[in-house]
Coordinates of C-alpha atoms in Angstrom, one line a residue:
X280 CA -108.0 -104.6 76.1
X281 CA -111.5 -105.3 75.0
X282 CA -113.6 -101.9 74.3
X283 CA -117.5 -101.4 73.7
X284 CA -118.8 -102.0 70.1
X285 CA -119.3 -98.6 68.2
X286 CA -123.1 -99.6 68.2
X287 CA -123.4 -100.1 71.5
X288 CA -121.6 -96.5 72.3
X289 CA -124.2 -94.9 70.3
X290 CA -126.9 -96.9 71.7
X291 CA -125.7 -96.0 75.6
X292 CA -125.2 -92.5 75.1
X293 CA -128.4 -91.7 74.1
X294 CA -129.4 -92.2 77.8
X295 CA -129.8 -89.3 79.6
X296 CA -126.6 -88.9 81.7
X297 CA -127.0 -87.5 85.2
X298 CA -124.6 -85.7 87.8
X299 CA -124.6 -89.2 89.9
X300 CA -121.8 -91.4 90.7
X301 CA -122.6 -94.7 91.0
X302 CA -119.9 -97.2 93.2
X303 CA -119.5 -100.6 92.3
X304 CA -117.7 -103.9 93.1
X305 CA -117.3 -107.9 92.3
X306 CA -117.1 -110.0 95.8
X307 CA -117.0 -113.6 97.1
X308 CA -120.6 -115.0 97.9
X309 CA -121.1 -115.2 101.4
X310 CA -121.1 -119.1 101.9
X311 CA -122.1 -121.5 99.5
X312 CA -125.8 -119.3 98.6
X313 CA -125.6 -121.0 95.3
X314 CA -126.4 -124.4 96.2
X315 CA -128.8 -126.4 94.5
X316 CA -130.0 -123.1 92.9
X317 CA -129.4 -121.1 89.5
X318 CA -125.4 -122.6 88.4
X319 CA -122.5 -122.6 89.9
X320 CA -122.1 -118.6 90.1
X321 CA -119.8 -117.8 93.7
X322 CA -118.7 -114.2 93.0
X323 CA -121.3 -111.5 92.6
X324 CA -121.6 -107.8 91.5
X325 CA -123.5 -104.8 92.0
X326 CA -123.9 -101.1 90.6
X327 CA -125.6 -98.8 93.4
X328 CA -126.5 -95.0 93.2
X329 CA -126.4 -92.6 95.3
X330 CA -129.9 -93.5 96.3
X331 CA -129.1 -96.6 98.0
X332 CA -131.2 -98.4 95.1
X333 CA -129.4 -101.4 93.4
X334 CA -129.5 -100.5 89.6
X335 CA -128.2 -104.3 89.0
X336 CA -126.7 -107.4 90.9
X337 CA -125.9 -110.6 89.0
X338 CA -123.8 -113.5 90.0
X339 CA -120.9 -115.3 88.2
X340 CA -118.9 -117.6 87.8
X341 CA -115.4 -117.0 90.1
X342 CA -113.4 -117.7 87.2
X343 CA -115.0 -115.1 85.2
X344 CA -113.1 -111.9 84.3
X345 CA -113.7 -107.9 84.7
X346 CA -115.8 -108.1 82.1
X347 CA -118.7 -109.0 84.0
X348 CA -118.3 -105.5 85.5
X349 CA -119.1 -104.2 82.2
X350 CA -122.0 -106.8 81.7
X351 CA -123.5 -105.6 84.8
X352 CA -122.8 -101.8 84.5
X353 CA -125.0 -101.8 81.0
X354 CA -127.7 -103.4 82.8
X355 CA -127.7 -100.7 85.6
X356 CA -128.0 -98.2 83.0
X357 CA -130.3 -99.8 80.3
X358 CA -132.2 -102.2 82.2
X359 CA -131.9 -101.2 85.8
X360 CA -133.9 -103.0 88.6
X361 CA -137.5 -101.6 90.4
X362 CA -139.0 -98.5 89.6
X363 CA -136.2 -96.6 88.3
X364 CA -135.4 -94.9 84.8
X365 CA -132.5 -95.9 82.9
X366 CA -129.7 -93.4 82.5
X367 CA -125.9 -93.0 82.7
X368 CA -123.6 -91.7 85.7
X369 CA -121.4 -89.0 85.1
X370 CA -118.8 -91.0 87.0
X371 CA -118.5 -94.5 89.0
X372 CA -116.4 -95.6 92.3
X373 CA -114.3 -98.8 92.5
X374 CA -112.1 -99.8 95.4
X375 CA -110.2 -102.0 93.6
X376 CA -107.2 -99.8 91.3
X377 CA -106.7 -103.5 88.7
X378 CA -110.8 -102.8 88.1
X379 CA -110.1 -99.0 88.0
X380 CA -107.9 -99.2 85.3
X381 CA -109.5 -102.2 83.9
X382 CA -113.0 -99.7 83.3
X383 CA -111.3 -96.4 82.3
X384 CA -110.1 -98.9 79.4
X385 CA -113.5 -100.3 78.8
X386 CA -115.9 -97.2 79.1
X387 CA -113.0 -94.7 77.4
X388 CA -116.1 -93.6 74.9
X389 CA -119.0 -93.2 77.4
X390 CA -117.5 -90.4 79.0
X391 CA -117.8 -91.7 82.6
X392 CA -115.2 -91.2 84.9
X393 CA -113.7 -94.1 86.9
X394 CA -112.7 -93.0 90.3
X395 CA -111.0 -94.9 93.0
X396 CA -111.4 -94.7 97.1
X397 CA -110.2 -97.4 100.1
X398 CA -113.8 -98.2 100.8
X399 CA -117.4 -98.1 98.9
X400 CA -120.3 -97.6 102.0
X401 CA -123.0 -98.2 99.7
X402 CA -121.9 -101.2 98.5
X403 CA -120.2 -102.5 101.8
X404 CA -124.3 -102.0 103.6
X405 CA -125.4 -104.4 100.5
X406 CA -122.8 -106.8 101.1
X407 CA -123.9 -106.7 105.1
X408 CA -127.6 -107.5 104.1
X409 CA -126.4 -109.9 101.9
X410 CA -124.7 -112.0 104.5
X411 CA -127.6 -111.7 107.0
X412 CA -130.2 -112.7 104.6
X413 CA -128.0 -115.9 103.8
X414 CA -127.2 -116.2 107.3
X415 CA -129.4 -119.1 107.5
X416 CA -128.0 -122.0 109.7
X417 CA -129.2 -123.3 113.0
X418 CA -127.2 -121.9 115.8
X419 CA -124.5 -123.9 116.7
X420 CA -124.3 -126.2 120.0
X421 CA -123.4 -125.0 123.1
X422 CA -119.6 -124.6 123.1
X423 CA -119.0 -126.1 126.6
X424 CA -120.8 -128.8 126.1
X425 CA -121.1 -129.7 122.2
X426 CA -117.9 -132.8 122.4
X427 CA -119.7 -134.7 125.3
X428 CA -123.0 -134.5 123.2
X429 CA -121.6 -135.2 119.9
X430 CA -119.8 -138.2 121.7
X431 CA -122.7 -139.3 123.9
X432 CA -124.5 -139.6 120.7
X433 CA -121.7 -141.2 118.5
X434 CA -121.8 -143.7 121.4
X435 CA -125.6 -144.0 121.6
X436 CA -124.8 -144.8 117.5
X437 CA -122.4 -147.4 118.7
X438 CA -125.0 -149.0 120.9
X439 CA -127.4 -149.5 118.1
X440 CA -130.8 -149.5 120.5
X441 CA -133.2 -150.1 117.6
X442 CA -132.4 -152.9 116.9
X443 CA -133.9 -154.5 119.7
X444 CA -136.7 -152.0 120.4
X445 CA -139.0 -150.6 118.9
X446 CA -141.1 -147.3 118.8
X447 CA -143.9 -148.3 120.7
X448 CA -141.1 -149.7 123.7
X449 CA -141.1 -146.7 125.7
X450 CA -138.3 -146.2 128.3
X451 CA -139.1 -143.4 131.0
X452 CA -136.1 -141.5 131.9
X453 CA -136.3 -139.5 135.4
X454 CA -133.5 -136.8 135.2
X455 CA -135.0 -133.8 137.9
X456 CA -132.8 -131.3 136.3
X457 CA -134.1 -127.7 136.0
X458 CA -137.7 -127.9 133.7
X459 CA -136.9 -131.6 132.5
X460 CA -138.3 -133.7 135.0
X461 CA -139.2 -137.1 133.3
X462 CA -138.6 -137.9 129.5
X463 CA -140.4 -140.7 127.6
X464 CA -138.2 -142.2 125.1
X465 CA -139.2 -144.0 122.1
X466 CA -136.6 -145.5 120.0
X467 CA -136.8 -145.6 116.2
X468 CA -135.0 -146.8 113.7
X469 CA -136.6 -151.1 114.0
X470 CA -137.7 -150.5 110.5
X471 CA -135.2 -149.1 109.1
X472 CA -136.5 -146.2 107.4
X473 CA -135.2 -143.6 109.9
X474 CA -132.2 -143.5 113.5
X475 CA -133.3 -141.6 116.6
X476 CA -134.6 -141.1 119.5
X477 CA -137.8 -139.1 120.6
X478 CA -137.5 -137.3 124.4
X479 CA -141.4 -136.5 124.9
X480 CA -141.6 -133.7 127.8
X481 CA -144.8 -135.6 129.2
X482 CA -146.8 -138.8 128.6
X483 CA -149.5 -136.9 127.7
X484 CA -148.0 -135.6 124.4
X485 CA -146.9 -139.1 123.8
X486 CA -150.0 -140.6 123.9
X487 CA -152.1 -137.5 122.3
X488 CA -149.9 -137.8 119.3
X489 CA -150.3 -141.4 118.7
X490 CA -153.8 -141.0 119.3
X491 CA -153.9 -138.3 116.7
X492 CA -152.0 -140.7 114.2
X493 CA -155.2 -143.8 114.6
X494 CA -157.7 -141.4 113.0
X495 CA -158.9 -143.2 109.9
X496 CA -157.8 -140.1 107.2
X497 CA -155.6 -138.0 107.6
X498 CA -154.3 -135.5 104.7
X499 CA -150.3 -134.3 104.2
X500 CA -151.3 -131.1 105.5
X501 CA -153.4 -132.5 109.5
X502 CA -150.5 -134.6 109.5
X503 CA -147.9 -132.0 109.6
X504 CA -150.0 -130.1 111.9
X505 CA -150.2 -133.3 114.3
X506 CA -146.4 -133.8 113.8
X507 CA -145.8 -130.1 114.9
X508 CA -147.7 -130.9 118.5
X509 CA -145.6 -133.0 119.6
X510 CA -143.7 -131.7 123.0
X511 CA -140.4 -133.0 123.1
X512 CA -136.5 -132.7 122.0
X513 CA -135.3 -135.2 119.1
X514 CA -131.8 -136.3 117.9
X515 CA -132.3 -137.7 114.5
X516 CA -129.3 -139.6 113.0
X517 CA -129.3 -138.0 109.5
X518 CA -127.5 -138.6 106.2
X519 CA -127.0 -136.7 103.0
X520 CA -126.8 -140.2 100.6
X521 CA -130.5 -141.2 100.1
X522 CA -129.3 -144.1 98.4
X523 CA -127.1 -145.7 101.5
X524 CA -126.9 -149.1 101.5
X525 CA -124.8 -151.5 102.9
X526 CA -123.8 -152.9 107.0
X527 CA -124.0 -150.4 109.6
X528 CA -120.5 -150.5 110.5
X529 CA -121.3 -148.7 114.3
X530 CA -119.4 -145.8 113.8
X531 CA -121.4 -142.8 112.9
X532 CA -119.0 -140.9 110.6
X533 CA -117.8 -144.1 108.3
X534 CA -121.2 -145.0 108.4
X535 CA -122.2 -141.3 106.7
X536 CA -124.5 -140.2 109.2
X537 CA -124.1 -136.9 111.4
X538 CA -126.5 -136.1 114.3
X539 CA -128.6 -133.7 114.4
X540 CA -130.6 -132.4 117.8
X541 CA -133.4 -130.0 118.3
X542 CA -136.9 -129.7 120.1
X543 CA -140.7 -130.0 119.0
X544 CA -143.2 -127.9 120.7
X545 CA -146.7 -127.1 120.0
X546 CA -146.2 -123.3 120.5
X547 CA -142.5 -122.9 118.9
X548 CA -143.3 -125.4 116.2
X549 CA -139.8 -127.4 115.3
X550 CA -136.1 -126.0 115.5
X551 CA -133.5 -127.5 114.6
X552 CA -131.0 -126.6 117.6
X553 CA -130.6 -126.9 121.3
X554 CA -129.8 -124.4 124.0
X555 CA -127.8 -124.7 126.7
X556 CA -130.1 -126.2 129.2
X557 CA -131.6 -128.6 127.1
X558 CA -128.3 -129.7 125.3
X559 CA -126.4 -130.3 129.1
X560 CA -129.5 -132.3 130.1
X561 CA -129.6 -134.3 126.7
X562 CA -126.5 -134.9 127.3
X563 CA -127.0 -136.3 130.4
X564 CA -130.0 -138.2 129.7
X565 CA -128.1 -139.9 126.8
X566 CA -125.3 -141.2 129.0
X567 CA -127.8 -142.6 131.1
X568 CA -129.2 -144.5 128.4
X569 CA -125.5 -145.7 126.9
X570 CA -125.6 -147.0 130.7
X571 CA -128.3 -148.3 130.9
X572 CA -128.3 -150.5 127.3
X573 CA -125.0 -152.0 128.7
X574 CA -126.4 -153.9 131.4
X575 CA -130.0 -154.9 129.7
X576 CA -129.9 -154.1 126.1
X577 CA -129.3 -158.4 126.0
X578 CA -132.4 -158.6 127.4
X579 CA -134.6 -156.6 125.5
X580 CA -136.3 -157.8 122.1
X581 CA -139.1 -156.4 120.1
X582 CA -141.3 -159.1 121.4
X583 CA -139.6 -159.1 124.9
X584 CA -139.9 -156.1 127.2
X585 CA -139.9 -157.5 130.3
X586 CA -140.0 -154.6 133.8
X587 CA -136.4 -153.5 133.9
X588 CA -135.1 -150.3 136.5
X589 CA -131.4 -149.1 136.7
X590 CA -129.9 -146.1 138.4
X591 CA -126.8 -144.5 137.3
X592 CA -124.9 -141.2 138.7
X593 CA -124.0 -139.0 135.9
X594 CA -121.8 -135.9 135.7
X595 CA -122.7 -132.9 133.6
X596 CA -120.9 -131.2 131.1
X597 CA -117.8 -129.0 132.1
X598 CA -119.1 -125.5 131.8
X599 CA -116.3 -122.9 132.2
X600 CA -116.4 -121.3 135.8
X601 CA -119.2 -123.8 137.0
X602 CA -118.1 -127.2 139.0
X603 CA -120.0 -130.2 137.1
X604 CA -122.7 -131.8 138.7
X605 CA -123.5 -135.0 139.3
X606 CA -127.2 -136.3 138.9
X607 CA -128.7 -139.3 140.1
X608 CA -130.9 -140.3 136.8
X609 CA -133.5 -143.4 136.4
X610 CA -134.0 -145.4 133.7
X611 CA -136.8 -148.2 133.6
X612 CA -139.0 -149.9 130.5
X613 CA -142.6 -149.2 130.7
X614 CA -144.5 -152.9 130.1
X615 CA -148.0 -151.7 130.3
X616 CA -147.7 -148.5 128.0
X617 CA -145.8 -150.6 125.7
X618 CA -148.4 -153.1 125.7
X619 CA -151.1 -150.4 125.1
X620 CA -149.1 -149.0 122.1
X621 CA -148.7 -152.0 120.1
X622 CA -152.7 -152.8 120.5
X623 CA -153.4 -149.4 119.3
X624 CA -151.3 -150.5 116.1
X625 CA -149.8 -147.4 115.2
X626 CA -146.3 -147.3 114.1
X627 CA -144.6 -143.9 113.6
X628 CA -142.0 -145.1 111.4
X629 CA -145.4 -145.2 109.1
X630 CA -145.9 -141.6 109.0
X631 CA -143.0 -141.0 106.5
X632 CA -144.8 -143.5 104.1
X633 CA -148.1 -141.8 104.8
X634 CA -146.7 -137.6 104.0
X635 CA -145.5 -139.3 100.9
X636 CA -148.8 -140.3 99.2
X637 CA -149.0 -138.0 96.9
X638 CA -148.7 -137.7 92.9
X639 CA -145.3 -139.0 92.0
X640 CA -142.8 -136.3 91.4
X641 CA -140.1 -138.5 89.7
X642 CA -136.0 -137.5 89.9
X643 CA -134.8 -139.6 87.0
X644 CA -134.7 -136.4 83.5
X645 CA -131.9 -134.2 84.8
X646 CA -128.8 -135.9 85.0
X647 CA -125.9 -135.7 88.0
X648 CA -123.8 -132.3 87.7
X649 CA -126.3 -130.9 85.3
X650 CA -125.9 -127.0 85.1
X651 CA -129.0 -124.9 85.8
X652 CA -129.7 -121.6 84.5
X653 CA -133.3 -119.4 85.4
X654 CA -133.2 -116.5 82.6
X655 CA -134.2 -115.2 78.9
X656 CA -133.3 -115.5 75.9
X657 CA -133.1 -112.7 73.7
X658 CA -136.1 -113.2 70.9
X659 CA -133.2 -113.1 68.2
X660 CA -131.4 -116.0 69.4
X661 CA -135.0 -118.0 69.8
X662 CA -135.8 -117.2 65.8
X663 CA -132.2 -118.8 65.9
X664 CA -132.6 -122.0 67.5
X665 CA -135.8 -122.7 66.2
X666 CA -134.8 -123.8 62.9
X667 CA -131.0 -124.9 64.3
X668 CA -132.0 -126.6 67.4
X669 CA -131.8 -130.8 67.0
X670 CA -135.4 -130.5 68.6
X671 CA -137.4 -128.4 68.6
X672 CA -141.2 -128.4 70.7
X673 CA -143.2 -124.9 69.1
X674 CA -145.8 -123.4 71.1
X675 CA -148.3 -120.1 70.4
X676 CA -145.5 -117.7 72.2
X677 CA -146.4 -114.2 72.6
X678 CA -142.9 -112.5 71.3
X679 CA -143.3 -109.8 74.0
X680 CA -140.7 -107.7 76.6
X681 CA -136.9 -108.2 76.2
X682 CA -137.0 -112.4 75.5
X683 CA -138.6 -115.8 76.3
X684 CA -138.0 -116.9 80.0
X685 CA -136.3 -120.0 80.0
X686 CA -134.9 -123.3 82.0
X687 CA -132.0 -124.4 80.6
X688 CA -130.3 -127.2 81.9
X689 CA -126.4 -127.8 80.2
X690 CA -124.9 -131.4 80.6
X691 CA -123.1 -133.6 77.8
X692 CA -123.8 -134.4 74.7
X693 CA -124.5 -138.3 75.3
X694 CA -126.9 -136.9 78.5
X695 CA -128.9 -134.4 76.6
X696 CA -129.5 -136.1 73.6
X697 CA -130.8 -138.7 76.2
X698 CA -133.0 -136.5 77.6
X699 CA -134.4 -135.6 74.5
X700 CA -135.2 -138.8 73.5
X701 CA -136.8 -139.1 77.2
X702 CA -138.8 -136.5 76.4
X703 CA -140.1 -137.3 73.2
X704 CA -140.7 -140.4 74.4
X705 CA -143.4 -138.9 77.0
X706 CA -144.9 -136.5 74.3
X707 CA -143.2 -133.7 74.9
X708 CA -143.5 -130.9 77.8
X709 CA -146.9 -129.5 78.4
X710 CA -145.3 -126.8 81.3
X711 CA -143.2 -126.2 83.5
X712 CA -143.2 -123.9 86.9
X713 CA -142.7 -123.8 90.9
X714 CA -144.7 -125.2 93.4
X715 CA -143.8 -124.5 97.2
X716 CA -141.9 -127.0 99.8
X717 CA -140.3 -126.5 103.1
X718 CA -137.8 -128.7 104.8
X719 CA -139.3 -130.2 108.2
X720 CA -136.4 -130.3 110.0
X721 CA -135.3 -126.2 109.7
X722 CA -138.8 -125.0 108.5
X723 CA -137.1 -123.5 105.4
X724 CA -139.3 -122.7 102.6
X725 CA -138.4 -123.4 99.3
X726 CA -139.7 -123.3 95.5
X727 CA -139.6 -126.4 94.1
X728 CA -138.9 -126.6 89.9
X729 CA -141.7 -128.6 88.5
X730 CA -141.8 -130.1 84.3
X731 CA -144.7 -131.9 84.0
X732 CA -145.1 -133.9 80.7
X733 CA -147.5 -134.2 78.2
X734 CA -148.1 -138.3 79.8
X735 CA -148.9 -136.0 82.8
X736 CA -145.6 -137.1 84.7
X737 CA -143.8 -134.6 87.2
X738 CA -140.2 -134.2 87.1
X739 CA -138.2 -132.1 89.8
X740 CA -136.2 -129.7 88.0
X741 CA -134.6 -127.8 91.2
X742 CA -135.0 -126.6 94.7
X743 CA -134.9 -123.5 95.5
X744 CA -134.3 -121.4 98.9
X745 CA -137.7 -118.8 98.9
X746 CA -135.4 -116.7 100.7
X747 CA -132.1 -116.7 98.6
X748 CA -132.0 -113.4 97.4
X749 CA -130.0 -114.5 93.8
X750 CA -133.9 -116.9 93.7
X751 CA -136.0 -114.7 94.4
X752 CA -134.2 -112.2 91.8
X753 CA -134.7 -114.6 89.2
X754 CA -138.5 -115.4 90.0
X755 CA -139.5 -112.0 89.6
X756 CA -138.0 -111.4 86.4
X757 CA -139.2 -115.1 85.2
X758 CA -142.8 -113.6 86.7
X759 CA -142.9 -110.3 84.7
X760 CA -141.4 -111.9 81.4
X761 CA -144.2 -114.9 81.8
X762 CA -146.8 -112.3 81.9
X763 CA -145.3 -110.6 79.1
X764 CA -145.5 -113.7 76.9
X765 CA -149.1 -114.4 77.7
X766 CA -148.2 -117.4 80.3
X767 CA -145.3 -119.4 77.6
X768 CA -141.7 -120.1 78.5
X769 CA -139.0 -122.5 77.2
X770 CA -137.0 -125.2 78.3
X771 CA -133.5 -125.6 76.9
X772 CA -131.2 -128.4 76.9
X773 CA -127.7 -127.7 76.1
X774 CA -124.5 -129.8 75.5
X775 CA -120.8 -128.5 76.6
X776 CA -121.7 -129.5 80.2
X777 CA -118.0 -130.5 81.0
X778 CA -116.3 -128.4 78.5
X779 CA -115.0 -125.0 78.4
X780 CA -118.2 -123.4 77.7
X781 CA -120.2 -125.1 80.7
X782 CA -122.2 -122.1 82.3
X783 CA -121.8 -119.9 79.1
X784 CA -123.0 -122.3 76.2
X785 CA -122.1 -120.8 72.4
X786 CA -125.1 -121.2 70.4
X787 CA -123.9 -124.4 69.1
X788 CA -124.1 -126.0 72.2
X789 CA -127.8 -125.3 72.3
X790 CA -129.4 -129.0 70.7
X791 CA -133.5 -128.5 72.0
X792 CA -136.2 -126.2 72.6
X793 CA -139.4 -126.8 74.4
X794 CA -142.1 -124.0 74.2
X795 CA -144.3 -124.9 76.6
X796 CA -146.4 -123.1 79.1
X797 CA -145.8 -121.7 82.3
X798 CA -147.6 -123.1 85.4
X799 CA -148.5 -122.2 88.8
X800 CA -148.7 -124.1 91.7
X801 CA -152.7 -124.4 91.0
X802 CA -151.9 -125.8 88.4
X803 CA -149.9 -129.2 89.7
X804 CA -152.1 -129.0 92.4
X805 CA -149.9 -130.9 94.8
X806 CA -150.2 -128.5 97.6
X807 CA -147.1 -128.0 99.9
X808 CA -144.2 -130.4 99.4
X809 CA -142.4 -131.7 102.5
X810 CA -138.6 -131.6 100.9
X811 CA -137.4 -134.7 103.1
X812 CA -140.5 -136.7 104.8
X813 CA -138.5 -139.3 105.7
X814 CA -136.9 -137.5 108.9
X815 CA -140.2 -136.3 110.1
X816 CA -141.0 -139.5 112.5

C-alpha cells in the first residue's frame, strides 16, 4: 500500500477541515471525448461537495491505478476549481468498496473518513451532463428507411455518374411528393476533388448561387456565407484517408468511402442529417436516378448532353404500419441550363481550391501517434530541464502562479530528436496558441493548435472540440497561467512515446524546451479556419 509522504501530511492538514463530505468516483468516458484532443485519457474522475461544485475532474489513462483518486482528491483540496477556498472534508463517499478500502489505506493520516453507499447523486448528475455535453452526433437515419438509402446510394456509388457529367449538367428530377416537388441535380465529382450529388429545392437557388460564385473577389468568410444559401439536400461521398489513392474499385466500403446526407438552407444553415420526409423522398429520388443512368448514362459525356426524358415508377420505403407507395418520378437533362452554366464558367468543384487560399498551415512537425498533453509544469522541474534538456530555446518568462503552461508532444526518440533538428533548422519557435475552426459539414466549432516559427511558418499542433468539456478545462487553466507568466509558455518534446512511460514521461524522457510566447488568434491573423474545405462544394 502506497501512503502520503510525511511532508505532504503536514502540508494538507494545515487546510482548514470542514464538516462536509465530499463523494467521489473514477468512470469510463462517455464515447471516445478524447479524440484528437489532450492524450489518450478514457477514464475520468471527480471530487464534488455538498454544493454541487466540482472541487476537481481530470482524466486518465484506463490503465491507470487508484492512485489517481488520490491525485485528484489533493487537487480538490489544495487547488480546487472556480471560486472556491481550499480546505479538507471531514469525510468522503465512494460507491465502489475496492476504492473504499483502497483510500482508508491512502488518507489513514488525514483524518478523513472513507464511507461507502450503492449510489453517489452528486456525482451520478455530473456524469449525466457529461454525456449530454458529448452527446454530439448527428441524429441517426430514419430507422425504416435507412438500408434502402444506404443501398440506393452504395448503388448510385456503383453507377459512378461523374464520370460522364459534370457539375454544370443539370438533370431535373420531378418527384410531387409532399414539399419536394422538382429537384435540380448537379453531379460532382468530374474533377476529382470531391463524390456527390447536390438536390437544389428550386432553380432559383441554383442559379443565385452560381451567380454569387462569378463575383470577381470573394473572401473565405462571403464565400461561406454564399455556400450557406444554398436551398437544397446533399449526399456527399466522404472518406477519413486524405491521402486515397488508387482505382475506384465501385464499391463504396472497399473503396473507403461512407455516405453521408443532410440539407442546406438559407434559414437553418447546414445539418448534417435527414428526417423522415426528406430521407424517404431522397431515397426515392436516388432510385430514380440509378434508373435512369442505366438506360442513358452511355450516352451522356461531359461534352455531350444531348435532351434525354425517362419515367420510372418507384416504390417508397417500407415504413412500419404504412403500405409503400408507389410514385411516378421524371427524370430529364436540361441542354439549355447546361449550356448557360458552362458559359458563365464557374465550376463548383473550384470553391474548395478557393476557401483554401490562405497562409499555409503545414502538417508535416508532429509525427503519427504522437502523444499530446495541454498543462504545466511545476517551476522546479523547468530550473530542471533547462540545464538537462538536449535543447533548450530560453525566453524572458515571468516565473509566476503554480508553473509554466506547456505543449508537450511525447513520440520516440529517432522522431523527437527529428523534430528538434526541424526546429532548429527554422530558427526556433517564436509562439504558439489557438486560433478558431469549425467543421462545414456538422458546424462544430473547434480550437485549432497553432506553432508558428521563427521563418514565420504555421504548424498544426491539434484540433480541438470548443465544446469538449476536458478542452475547454484545459484552456482556462492554459489562459490564467499565460496571464500569470506575462504572455510566455513552453513547448516540450519528449521521448518514451512507445514505451512504458508514454503519457507519464520521467524527467529523462524530457530532451527539449522551447520558451516561447503565447499567441492569440490576432495574432496569426488567419481568421476562421474551415477544418475540411474540401467537402464544402
Amino acid at each position: 500500500m502506497t501512503v502520503l509522504n510525511p511532508s505532504t501530511v503536514r502540508r494538507l492538514k494545515k487546510l482548514p477541515q470542514t464538516k462536509d463530505v465530499w463523494q467521489g468516483d473514477r468512470r469510463p468516458l462517455p464515447g471516445n471525448v478524447l479524440e484528437g484532443g489532450e492524450g489518450d485519457a478514457s477514464d475520468w474522475v471527480v471530487w464534488t461537495d455538498r454544493t454541487h461544485i466540482i472541487r476537481a475532474m481530470d482524466f486518465v489513462p484506463t490503465m491507470d491505478g487508484l492512485e489517481s483518486l488520490v491525485r485528484t482528491l489533493i487537487m480538490a483540496m489544495e487547488s480546487p476549481q472556480g471560486p472556491i477556498q481550499p480546505a479538507r472534508p471531514c469525510g468522503v463517499l465512494v460507491c465502489d468498496r475496492e476504492i473504499q478500502f483502497y483510500l482508508r489505506g491512502a488518507l489513514q493520516d488525514l483524518n478523513i473518513e472513507v464511507s461507502y453507499a450503492p449510489k453517489l447523486p452528486l456525482v451520478d448528475e455530473i456524469c449525466q451532463e457529461l454525456k449530454t455535453m458529448m452527446a454530439v452526433a448527428s441524429p441517426p437515419l430514419p430507422s425504416f428507411c435507412s438500408e434502402s438509402l444506404l443501398q440506393a446510394a452504395a448503388t448510385l456509388w456503383l453507377d459512378a455518374p461523374w464520370i460522364r457529367l459534370g457539375d454544370h449538367q443539370i438533370l431535373e428530377l420531378t418527384l410531387n411528393r409532399g414539399d419536394l416537388n422538382t429537384l435540380y441535380v448537379s453531379v460532382m465529382g468530374l474533377l476529382g476533388a470531391e463524390y456527390g450529388l447536390l438536390f437544389y429545392r428550386t432553380e432559383e437557388s441554383l442559379r443565385h448561387f452560381r451567380q454569387e460564385m462569378m463575383r470577381e473577389t470573394i473572401s473565405p468568410d462571403e464565400m461561406e456565407a454564399i455556400f450557406l444559401h444554398q436551398d437544397c439536400l446533399f449526399l456527399n461521398f466522404d472518406t477519413e484517408d486524405e491521402t486515397l489513392t488508387g482505382t475506384l474499385t465501385g464499391n463504396l466500403k472497399q473503396d473507403g468511402f461512407e455516405a453521408i446526407f443532410g440539407s442546406i438552407h438559407p434559414l437553418e444553415g447546414m445539418r448534417a442529417f435527414l428526417d423522415e420526409e426528406e430521407a424517404t423522398s431522397l431515397t426515392i429520388a436516388l432510385e430514380a436516378l440509378h434508373r435512369f443512368w442505366q438506360r442513358h448514362g452511355h450516352k451522356l459525356e461531359p461534352d455531350q448532353f444531348p435532351a434525354i426524358s425517362g419515367r420510372y415508377q418507384i416504390r417508397s420505403p417500407q415504413s412500419q404500419g404504412v403500405e409503400p407507395t408507389t410514385y411516378s418520378v421524371r427524370v430529364k437533362t436540361l441542354p439549355q441550363l447546361a449550356s448557360e452554366l458552362w458559359a458563365s464558367g464557374f465550376n463548383t468543384e473550384d470553391m474548395a481550391e478557393a476557401l483554401s487560399e490562405s497562409p499555409i498551415l503545414r502538417q508535416d512537425l508532429i509525427p503519427e501517434k504522437a502523444f499530446f498533453s495541454l498543462g504545466m509544469m511545476p517551476w522546479e522541474i523547468v530550473e530542471i530541464l533547462r540545464m538537462s534538456a538536449r535543447h533548450h530555446q530560453a525566453g524572458n518568462v515571468t516565473m509566476a502562479g503554480d508553473g509554466l503552461p506547456i505543449m508537450m508532444v511525447q513520440t520516440t526518440r529517432p522522431k523527437a530528436k527529428a523534430m528538434i533538428e526541424t526546429l532548429k533548422a527554422s530558427g526556433g519557435i517564436s509562439g504558439l496558441g489557438f486560433n478558431p475552426g469549425n467543421g462545414p459539414l456538422d458546424q462544430q466549432e473547434f480550437d485549432i493548435g497553432i506553432l508558428k516559427t521563427e521563418d514565420q511558418q504555421l504548424q498544426l499542433f491539434g484540433e480541438y472540440a470548443t465544446k469538449d468539456p476536458v478542452h475547454q478545462q484545459a484552456k482556462r487553466k492554459w489562459n490564467k497561467r499565460c496571464q500569470k507568466t506575462q504572455g510566455w509558455c513552453g513547448f516540450v518534446i519528449a521521448q518514451g512515446g512507445t514505451g512504458k512511460s508514454r503519457g507519464e514521461p520521467t524527467l529523462n524522457d524530457l530532451v527539449a524546451l522551447f520558451e516561447v510566447r503565447s499567441l492569440s488568434a490576432t495574432d496569426f491573423e488567419l481568421g476562421t479556419l474551415q477544418l475540411v474545405p474540401q467537402r464544402l462544394s
